[in-house]
Amino acid sequence: MLIVLKNNTVGYLALPISASDVGLALRVGDGAQFPTLSAGQFFYVTLSNSVDMEIMKCTARSGDSLMVTRAQESTTARSFPAGSKVEIRVTAQSISR
């Protein structure tokens, strides 16, 4: 699989998510900030709010929706409220491939 990076990518959750959700709904229009993925490509996103943080692997984007694998790089799957920040950040795994 090939990692895709993009500078200064930020979006916000439109809806809250539970620790078991694997789909993220971004605010209308925020999805356009994130890369379009081809077969075998992915990118890492970091979700954060004032208390918690989690790294996820995004394997598909359709409009303002992201499909993710939760709890990457020793983070724990958590619940996040609407409005939480979703960013592409450089992570240890993204630079060690």
CSV table of C-alpha atoms in Angstrom, one decimal:
chain,number,residue,atom,x,y,z
A,1,MET,CA,0.0,0.0,0.0
A,2,LEU,CA,1.2,3.5,-0.8
A,3,ILE,CA,0.8,6.4,1.7
A,4,VAL,CA,-0.5,9.7,0.4
A,5,LEU,CA,0.5,13.0,2.1
A,6,LYS,CA,-0.9,16.5,1.7
A,7,ASN,CA,0.1,19.7,3.5
A,8,ASN,CA,-2.1,21.7,5.7
A,9,THR,CA,-5.2,19.4,5.6
A,10,VAL,CA,-7.8,20.1,8.2
A,11,GLY,CA,-11.5,19.2,8.5
A,12,TYR,CA,-14.0,18.9,11.3
A,13,LEU,CA,-16.5,16.1,12.2
A,14,ALA,CA,-20.0,16.9,11.2
A,15,LEU,CA,-21.4,14.2,13.5
A,16,PRO,CA,-20.1,12.6,16.7
A,17,ILE,CA,-18.5,9.1,16.5
A,18,SER,CA,-18.3,6.2,18.9
A,19,ALA,CA,-15.2,4.2,19.6
A,20,SER,CA,-16.5,1.5,17.2
A,21,ASP,CA,-17.4,3.6,14.2
A,22,VAL,CA,-15.3,3.2,11.0
A,23,GLY,CA,-16.8,6.0,9.0
A,24,LEU,CA,-16.3,9.7,9.6
A,25,ALA,CA,-18.7,12.3,8.3
A,26,LEU,CA,-16.9,15.6,7.8
A,27,ARG,CA,-18.6,19.1,7.6
A,28,VAL,CA,-19.9,19.9,4.2
A,29,GLY,CA,-17.1,20.7,1.9
A,30,ASP,CA,-14.3,19.7,4.3
A,31,GLY,CA,-13.7,16.4,2.4
A,32,ALA,CA,-12.3,18.3,-0.6
A,33,GLN,CA,-9.3,19.2,1.6
A,34,PHE,CA,-8.3,15.5,1.8
A,35,PRO,CA,-6.7,13.5,-1.0
A,36,THR,CA,-8.6,11.4,-3.4
A,37,LEU,CA,-7.3,7.8,-3.1
A,38,SER,CA,-6.7,5.2,-5.7
A,39,ALA,CA,-6.6,1.4,-5.1
A,40,GLY,CA,-3.9,0.6,-2.6
A,41,GLN,CA,-3.4,4.1,-1.3
A,42,PHE,CA,-4.2,5.5,2.2
A,43,PHE,CA,-3.4,8.4,4.5
A,44,TYR,CA,-3.3,8.8,8.3
A,45,VAL,CA,-5.6,11.3,10.1
A,46,THR,CA,-5.4,12.5,13.6
A,47,LEU,CA,-8.6,13.3,15.4
A,48,SER,CA,-8.4,15.6,18.3
A,49,ASN,CA,-10.4,17.7,20.7
A,50,SER,CA,-9.5,19.5,23.9
A,51,VAL,CA,-9.1,16.2,25.8
A,52,ASP,CA,-8.4,13.2,23.5
A,53,MET,CA,-6.4,12.3,20.4
A,54,GLU,CA,-6.4,9.2,18.1
A,55,ILE,CA,-4.5,8.3,14.9
A,56,MET,CA,-6.5,6.5,12.2
A,57,LYS,CA,-5.7,5.1,8.8
A,58,CYS,CA,-8.0,6.3,6.0
A,59,THR,CA,-8.4,3.8,3.2
A,60,ALA,CA,-11.2,5.5,1.3
A,61,ARG,CA,-12.7,9.0,0.8
A,62,SER,CA,-16.0,9.7,-0.9
A,63,GLY,CA,-17.0,13.4,-0.8
A,64,ASP,CA,-17.2,14.4,2.9
A,65,SER,CA,-16.9,10.8,4.2
A,66,LEU,CA,-13.8,9.0,5.3
A,67,MET,CA,-13.5,5.2,5.9
A,68,VAL,CA,-10.9,4.5,8.5
A,69,THR,CA,-9.1,1.8,10.5
A,70,ARG,CA,-9.1,2.9,14.1
A,71,ALA,CA,-6.5,3.0,16.9
A,72,GLN,CA,-3.3,3.3,14.8
A,73,GLU,CA,0.2,3.8,16.2
A,74,SER,CA,-0.5,2.8,19.8
A,75,THR,CA,-3.5,5.1,20.1
A,76,THR,CA,-6.9,4.0,21.5
A,77,ALA,CA,-10.2,4.1,19.7
A,78,ARG,CA,-12.3,6.8,21.5
A,79,SER,CA,-15.6,8.6,21.1
A,80,PHE,CA,-15.3,12.1,19.6
A,81,PRO,CA,-18.0,14.9,19.5
A,82,ALA,CA,-19.1,16.8,16.4
A,83,GLY,CA,-16.7,19.6,15.7
A,84,SER,CA,-13.6,17.6,16.6
A,85,LYS,CA,-10.6,18.4,14.4
A,86,VAL,CA,-9.5,15.9,11.7
A,87,GLU,CA,-6.0,16.5,10.3
A,88,ILE,CA,-3.4,14.9,8.1
A,89,ARG,CA,-0.3,15.1,10.3
A,90,VAL,CA,3.2,13.6,9.9
A,91,THR,CA,3.2,10.5,12.2
A,92,ALA,CA,6.0,8.1,13.1
A,93,GLN,CA,4.5,5.4,10.9
A,94,SER,CA,4.1,7.7,7.9
A,95,ILE,CA,7.8,8.5,7.8
A,96,SER,CA,9.1,5.0,8.6
A,97,ARG,CA,7.7,3.1,5.6
